[in-house]
PDB file of C-alpha atoms and ligand atoms in Angstrom:
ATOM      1  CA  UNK A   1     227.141  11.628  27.460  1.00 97.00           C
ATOM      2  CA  UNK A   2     223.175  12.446  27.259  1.00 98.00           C
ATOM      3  CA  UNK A   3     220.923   9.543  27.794  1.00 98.00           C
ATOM      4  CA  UNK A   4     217.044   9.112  27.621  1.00 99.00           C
ATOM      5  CA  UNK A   5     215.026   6.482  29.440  1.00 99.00           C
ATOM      6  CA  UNK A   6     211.766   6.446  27.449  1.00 99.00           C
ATOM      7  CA  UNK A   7     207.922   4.653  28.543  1.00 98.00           C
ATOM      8  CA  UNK A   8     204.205   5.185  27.727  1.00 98.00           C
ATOM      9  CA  UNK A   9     203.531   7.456  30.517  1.00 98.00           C
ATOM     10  CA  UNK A  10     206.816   8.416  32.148  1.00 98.00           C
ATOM     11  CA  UNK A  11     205.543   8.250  35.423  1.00 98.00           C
ATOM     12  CA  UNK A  12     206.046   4.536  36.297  1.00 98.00           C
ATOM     13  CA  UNK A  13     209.158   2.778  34.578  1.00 98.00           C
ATOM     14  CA  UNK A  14     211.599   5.564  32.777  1.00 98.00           C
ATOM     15  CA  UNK A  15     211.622   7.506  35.880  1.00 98.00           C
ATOM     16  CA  UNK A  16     212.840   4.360  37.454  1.00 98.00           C
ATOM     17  CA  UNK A  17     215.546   3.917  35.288  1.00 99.00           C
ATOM     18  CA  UNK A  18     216.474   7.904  35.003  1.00 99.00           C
ATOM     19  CA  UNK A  19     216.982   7.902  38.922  1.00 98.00           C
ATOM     20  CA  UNK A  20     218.775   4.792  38.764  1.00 98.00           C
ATOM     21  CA  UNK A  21     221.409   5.362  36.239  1.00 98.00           C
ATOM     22  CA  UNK A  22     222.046   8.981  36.969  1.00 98.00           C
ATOM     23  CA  UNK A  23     222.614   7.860  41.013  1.00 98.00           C
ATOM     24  CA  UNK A  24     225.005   5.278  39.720  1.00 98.00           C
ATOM     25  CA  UNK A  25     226.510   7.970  37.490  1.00 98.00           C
ATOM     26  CA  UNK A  26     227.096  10.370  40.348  1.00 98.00           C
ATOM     27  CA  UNK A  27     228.551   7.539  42.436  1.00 97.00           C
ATOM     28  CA  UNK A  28     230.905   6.522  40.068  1.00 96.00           C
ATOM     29  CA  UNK A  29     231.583  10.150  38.954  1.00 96.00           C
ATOM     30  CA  UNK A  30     230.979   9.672  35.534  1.00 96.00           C
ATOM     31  CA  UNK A  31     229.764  12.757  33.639  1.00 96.00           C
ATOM     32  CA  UNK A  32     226.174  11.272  32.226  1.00 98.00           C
ATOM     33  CA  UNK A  33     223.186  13.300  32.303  1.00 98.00           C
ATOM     34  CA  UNK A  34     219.966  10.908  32.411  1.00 98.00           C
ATOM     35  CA  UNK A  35     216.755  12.327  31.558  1.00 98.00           C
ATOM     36  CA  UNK A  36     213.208  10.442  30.892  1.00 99.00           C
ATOM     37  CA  UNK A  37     210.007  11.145  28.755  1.00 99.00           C
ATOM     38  CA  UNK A  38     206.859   9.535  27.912  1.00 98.00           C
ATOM     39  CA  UNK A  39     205.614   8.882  24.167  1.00 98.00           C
ATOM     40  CA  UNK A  40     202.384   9.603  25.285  1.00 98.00           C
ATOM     41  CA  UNK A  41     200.907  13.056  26.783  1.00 98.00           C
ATOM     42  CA  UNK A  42     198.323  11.385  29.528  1.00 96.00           C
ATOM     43  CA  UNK A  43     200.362  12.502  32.321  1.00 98.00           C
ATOM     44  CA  UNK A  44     202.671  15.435  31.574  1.00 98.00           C
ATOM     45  CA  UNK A  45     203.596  17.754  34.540  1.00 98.00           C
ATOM     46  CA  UNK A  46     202.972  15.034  36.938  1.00 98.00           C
ATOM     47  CA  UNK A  47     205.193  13.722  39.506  1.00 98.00           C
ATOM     48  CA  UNK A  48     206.399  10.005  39.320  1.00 98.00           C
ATOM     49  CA  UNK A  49     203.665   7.522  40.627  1.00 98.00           C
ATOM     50  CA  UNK A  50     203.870   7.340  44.181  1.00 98.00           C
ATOM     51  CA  UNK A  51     204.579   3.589  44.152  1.00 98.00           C
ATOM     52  CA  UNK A  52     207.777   4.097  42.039  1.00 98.00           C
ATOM     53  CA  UNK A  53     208.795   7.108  43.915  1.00 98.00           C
ATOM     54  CA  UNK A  54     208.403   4.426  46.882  1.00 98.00           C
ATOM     55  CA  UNK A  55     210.215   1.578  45.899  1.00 98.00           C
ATOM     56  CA  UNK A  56     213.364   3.973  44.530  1.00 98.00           C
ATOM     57  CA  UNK A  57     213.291   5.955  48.339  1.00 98.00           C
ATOM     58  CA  UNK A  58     213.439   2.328  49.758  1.00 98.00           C
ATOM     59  CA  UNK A  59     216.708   1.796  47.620  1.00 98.00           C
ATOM     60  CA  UNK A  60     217.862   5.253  48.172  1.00 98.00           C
ATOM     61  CA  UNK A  61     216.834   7.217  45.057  1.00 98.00           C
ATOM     62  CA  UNK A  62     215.146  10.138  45.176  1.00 98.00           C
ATOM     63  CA  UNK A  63     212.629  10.608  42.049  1.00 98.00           C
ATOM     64  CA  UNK A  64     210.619  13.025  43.686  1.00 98.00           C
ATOM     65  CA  UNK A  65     211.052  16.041  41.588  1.00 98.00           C
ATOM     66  CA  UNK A  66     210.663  14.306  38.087  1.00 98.00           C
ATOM     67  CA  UNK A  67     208.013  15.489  36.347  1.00 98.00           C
ATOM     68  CA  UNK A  68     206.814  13.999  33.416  1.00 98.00           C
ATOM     69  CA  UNK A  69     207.085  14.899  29.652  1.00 98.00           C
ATOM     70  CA  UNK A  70     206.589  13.731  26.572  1.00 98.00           C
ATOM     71  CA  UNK A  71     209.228  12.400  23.875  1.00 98.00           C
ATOM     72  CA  UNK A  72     209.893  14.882  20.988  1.00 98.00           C
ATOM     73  CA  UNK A  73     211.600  14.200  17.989  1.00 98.00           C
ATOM     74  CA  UNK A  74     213.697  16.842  18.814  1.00 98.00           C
ATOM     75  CA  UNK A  75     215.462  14.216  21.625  1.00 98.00           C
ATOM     76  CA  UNK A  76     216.706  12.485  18.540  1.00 98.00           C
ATOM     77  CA  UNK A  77     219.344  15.270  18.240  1.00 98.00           C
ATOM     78  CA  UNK A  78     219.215  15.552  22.476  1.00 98.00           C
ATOM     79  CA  UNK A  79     220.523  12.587  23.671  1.00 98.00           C
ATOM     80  CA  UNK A  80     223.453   9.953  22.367  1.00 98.00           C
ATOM     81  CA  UNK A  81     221.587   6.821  22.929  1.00 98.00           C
ATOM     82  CA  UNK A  82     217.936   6.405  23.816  1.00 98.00           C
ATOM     83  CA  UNK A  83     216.171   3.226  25.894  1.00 99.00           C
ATOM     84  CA  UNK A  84     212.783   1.989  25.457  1.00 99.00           C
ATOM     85  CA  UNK A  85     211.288  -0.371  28.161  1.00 98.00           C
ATOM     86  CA  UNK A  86     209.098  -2.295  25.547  1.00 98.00           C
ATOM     87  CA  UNK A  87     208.436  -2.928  21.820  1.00 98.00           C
ATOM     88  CA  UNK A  88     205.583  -0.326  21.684  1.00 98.00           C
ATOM     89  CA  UNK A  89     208.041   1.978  23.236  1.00 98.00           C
ATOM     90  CA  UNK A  90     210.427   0.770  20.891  1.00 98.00           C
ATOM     91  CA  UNK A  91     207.836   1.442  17.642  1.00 98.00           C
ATOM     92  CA  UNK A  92     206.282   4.641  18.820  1.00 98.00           C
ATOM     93  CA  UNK A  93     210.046   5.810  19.169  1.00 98.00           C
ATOM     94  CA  UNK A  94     211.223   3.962  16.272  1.00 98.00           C
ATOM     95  CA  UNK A  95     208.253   5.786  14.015  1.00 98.00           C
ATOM     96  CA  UNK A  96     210.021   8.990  14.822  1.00 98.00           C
ATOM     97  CA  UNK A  97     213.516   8.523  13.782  1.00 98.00           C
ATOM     98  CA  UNK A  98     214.506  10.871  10.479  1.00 98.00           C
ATOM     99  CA  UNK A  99     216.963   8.804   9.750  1.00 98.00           C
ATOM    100  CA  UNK A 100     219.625   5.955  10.134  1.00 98.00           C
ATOM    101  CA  UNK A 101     221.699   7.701  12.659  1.00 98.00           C
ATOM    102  CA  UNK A 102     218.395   8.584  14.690  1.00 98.00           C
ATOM    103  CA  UNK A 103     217.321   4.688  14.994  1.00 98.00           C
ATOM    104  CA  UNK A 104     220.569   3.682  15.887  1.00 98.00           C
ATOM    105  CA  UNK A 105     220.564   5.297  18.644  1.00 98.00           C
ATOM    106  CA  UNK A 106     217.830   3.588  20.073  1.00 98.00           C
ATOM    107  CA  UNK A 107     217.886   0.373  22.193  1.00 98.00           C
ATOM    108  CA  UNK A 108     215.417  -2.187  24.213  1.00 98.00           C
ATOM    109  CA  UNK A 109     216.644  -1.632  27.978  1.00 98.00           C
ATOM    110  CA  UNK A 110     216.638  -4.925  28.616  1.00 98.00           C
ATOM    111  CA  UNK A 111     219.054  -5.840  25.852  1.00 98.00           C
ATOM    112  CA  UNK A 112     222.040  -4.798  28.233  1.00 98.00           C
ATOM    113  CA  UNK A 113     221.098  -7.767  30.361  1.00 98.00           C
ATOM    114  CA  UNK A 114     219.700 -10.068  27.582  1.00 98.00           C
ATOM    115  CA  UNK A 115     221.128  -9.294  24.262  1.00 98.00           C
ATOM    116  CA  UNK A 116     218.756 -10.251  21.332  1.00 96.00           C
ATOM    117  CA  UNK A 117     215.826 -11.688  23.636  1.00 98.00           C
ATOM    118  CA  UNK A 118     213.495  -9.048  23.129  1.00 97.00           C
ATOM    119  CA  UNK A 119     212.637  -9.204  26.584  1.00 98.00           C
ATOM    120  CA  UNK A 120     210.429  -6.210  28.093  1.00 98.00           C
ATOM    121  CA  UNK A 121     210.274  -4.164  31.118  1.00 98.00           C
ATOM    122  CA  UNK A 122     206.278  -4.758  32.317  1.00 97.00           C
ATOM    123  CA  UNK A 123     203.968  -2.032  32.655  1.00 97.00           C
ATOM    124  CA  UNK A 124     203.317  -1.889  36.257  1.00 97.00           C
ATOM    125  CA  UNK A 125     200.872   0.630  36.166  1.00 97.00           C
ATOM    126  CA  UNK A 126     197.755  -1.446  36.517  1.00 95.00           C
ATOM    127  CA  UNK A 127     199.354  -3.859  39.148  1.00 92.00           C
ATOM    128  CA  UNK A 128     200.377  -4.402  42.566  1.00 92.00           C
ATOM    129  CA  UNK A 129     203.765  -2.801  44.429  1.00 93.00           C
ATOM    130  CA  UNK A 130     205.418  -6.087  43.660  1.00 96.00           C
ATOM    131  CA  UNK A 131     205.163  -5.335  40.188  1.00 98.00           C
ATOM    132  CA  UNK A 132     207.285  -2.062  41.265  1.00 98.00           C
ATOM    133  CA  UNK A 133     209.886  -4.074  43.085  1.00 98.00           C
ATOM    134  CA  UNK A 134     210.044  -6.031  39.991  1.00 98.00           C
ATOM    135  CA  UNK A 135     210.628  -3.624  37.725  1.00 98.00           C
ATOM    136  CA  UNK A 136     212.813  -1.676  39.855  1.00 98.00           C
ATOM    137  CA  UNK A 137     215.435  -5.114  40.695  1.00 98.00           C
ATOM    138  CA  UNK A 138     215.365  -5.379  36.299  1.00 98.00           C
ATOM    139  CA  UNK A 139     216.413  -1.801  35.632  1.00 98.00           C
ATOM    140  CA  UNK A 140     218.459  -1.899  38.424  1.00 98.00           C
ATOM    141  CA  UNK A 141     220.649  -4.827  36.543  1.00 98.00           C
ATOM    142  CA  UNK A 142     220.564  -3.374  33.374  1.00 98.00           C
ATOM    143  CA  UNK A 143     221.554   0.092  34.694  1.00 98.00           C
ATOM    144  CA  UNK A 144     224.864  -2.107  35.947  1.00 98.00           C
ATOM    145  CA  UNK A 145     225.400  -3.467  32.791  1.00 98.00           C
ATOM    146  CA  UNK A 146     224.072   0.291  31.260  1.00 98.00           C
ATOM    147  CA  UNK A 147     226.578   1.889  33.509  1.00 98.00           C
ATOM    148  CA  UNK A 148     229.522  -0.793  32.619  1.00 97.00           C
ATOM    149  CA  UNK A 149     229.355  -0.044  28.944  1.00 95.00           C
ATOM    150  CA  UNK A 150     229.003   4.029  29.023  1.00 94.00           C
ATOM    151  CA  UNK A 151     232.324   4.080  31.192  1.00 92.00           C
ATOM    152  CA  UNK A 152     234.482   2.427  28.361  1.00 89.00           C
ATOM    153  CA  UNK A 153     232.426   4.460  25.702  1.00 87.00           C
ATOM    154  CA  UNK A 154     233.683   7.937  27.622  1.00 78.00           C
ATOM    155  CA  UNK A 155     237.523   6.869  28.166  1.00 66.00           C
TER     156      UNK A 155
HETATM  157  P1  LIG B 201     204.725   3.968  32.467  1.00 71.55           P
HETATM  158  O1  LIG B 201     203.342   3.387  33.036  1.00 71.55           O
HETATM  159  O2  LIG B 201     204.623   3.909  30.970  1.00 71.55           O
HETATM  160  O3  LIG B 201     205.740   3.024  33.019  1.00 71.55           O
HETATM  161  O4  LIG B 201     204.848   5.373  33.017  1.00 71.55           O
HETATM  162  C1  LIG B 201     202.084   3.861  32.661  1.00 71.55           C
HETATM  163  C2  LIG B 201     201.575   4.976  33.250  1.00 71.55           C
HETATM  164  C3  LIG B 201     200.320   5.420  32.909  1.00 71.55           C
HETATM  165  C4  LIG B 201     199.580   4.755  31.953  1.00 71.55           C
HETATM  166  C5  LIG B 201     200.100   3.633  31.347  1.00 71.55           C
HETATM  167  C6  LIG B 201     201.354   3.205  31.696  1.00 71.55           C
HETATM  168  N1  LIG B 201     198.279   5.208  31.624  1.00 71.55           N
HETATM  169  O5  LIG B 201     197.621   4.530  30.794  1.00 71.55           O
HETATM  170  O6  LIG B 201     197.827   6.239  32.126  1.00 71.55           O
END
């Protein structure tokens, strides 16, 4: 099972959720291969922002050798299911589906903790490290949830 974790820059939030799922995957040995890419270009080759490379160390992550890339239609045929933190994410993605079987593979992260809401993981970019800790407790419960589902899926 292939799954992509998709932002603006991928340097704040999907990295986040990449090192999150994929260390729950591991612990649970589950074979899921988490990767995470931007849908725009303003940071590719970069490492994850230091403040979310911080707040995942202090849960005991390591996101350190990410480096950021941006989403290609190509992931379409990639990856079996593809999350968006918000509903630009969601569009810009959404705008480069082929076809019905591309778009349904893509979901709103934060509909595996509130199904429907159309609730959003914030851009933390421009904030403070609470804004970090925020966004890393939210992916953190929808990874669970993320992580829950993905296990029946592959029995
Ligand atoms: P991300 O956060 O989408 O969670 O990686 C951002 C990172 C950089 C920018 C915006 C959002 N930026 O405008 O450079």
């Amino acid at each position: 099972m292939k799954i992509l974790m998709v932002c603006l820059g991928n340097i704040c939030r999907s990295p986040l959720a990449e090192g999150i799922l994929q260390n729950k995957a591991n612990e649970n040995q589950l074979d899921i291969m988490v990767d995470s890419a931007g849908t725009a270009a303003y940071h590719v080759g970069e490492p994850p922002d230091i403040r979310s490379q911080e707040v995942a160390q202090k849960h005991g992550v390591d996101i350190s050798r990410q480096q950021a890339r941006q989403f290609h239609v190509s992931d379409f045929d990639h990856f079996d299911r593809i999350y968006v933190m918000d509903l630009s994410n969601l569009k810009n993605v959404k705008d480069l589906a082929r076809n019905q079987h591309d778009l349904d593979k893509v979901k709103l992260i934060r509909d595996a903790t509130h199904p429907g809401k159309n609730l959003v993981v914030p851009d933390p970019y421009y904030g403070g490290r609470d804004g970090f800790d925020k966004v890393y407790m939210m992916l953190d419960e929808c990874c669970d949830n993320i992580l829950s589902e993905l296990s029946h899926a592959i029995d």
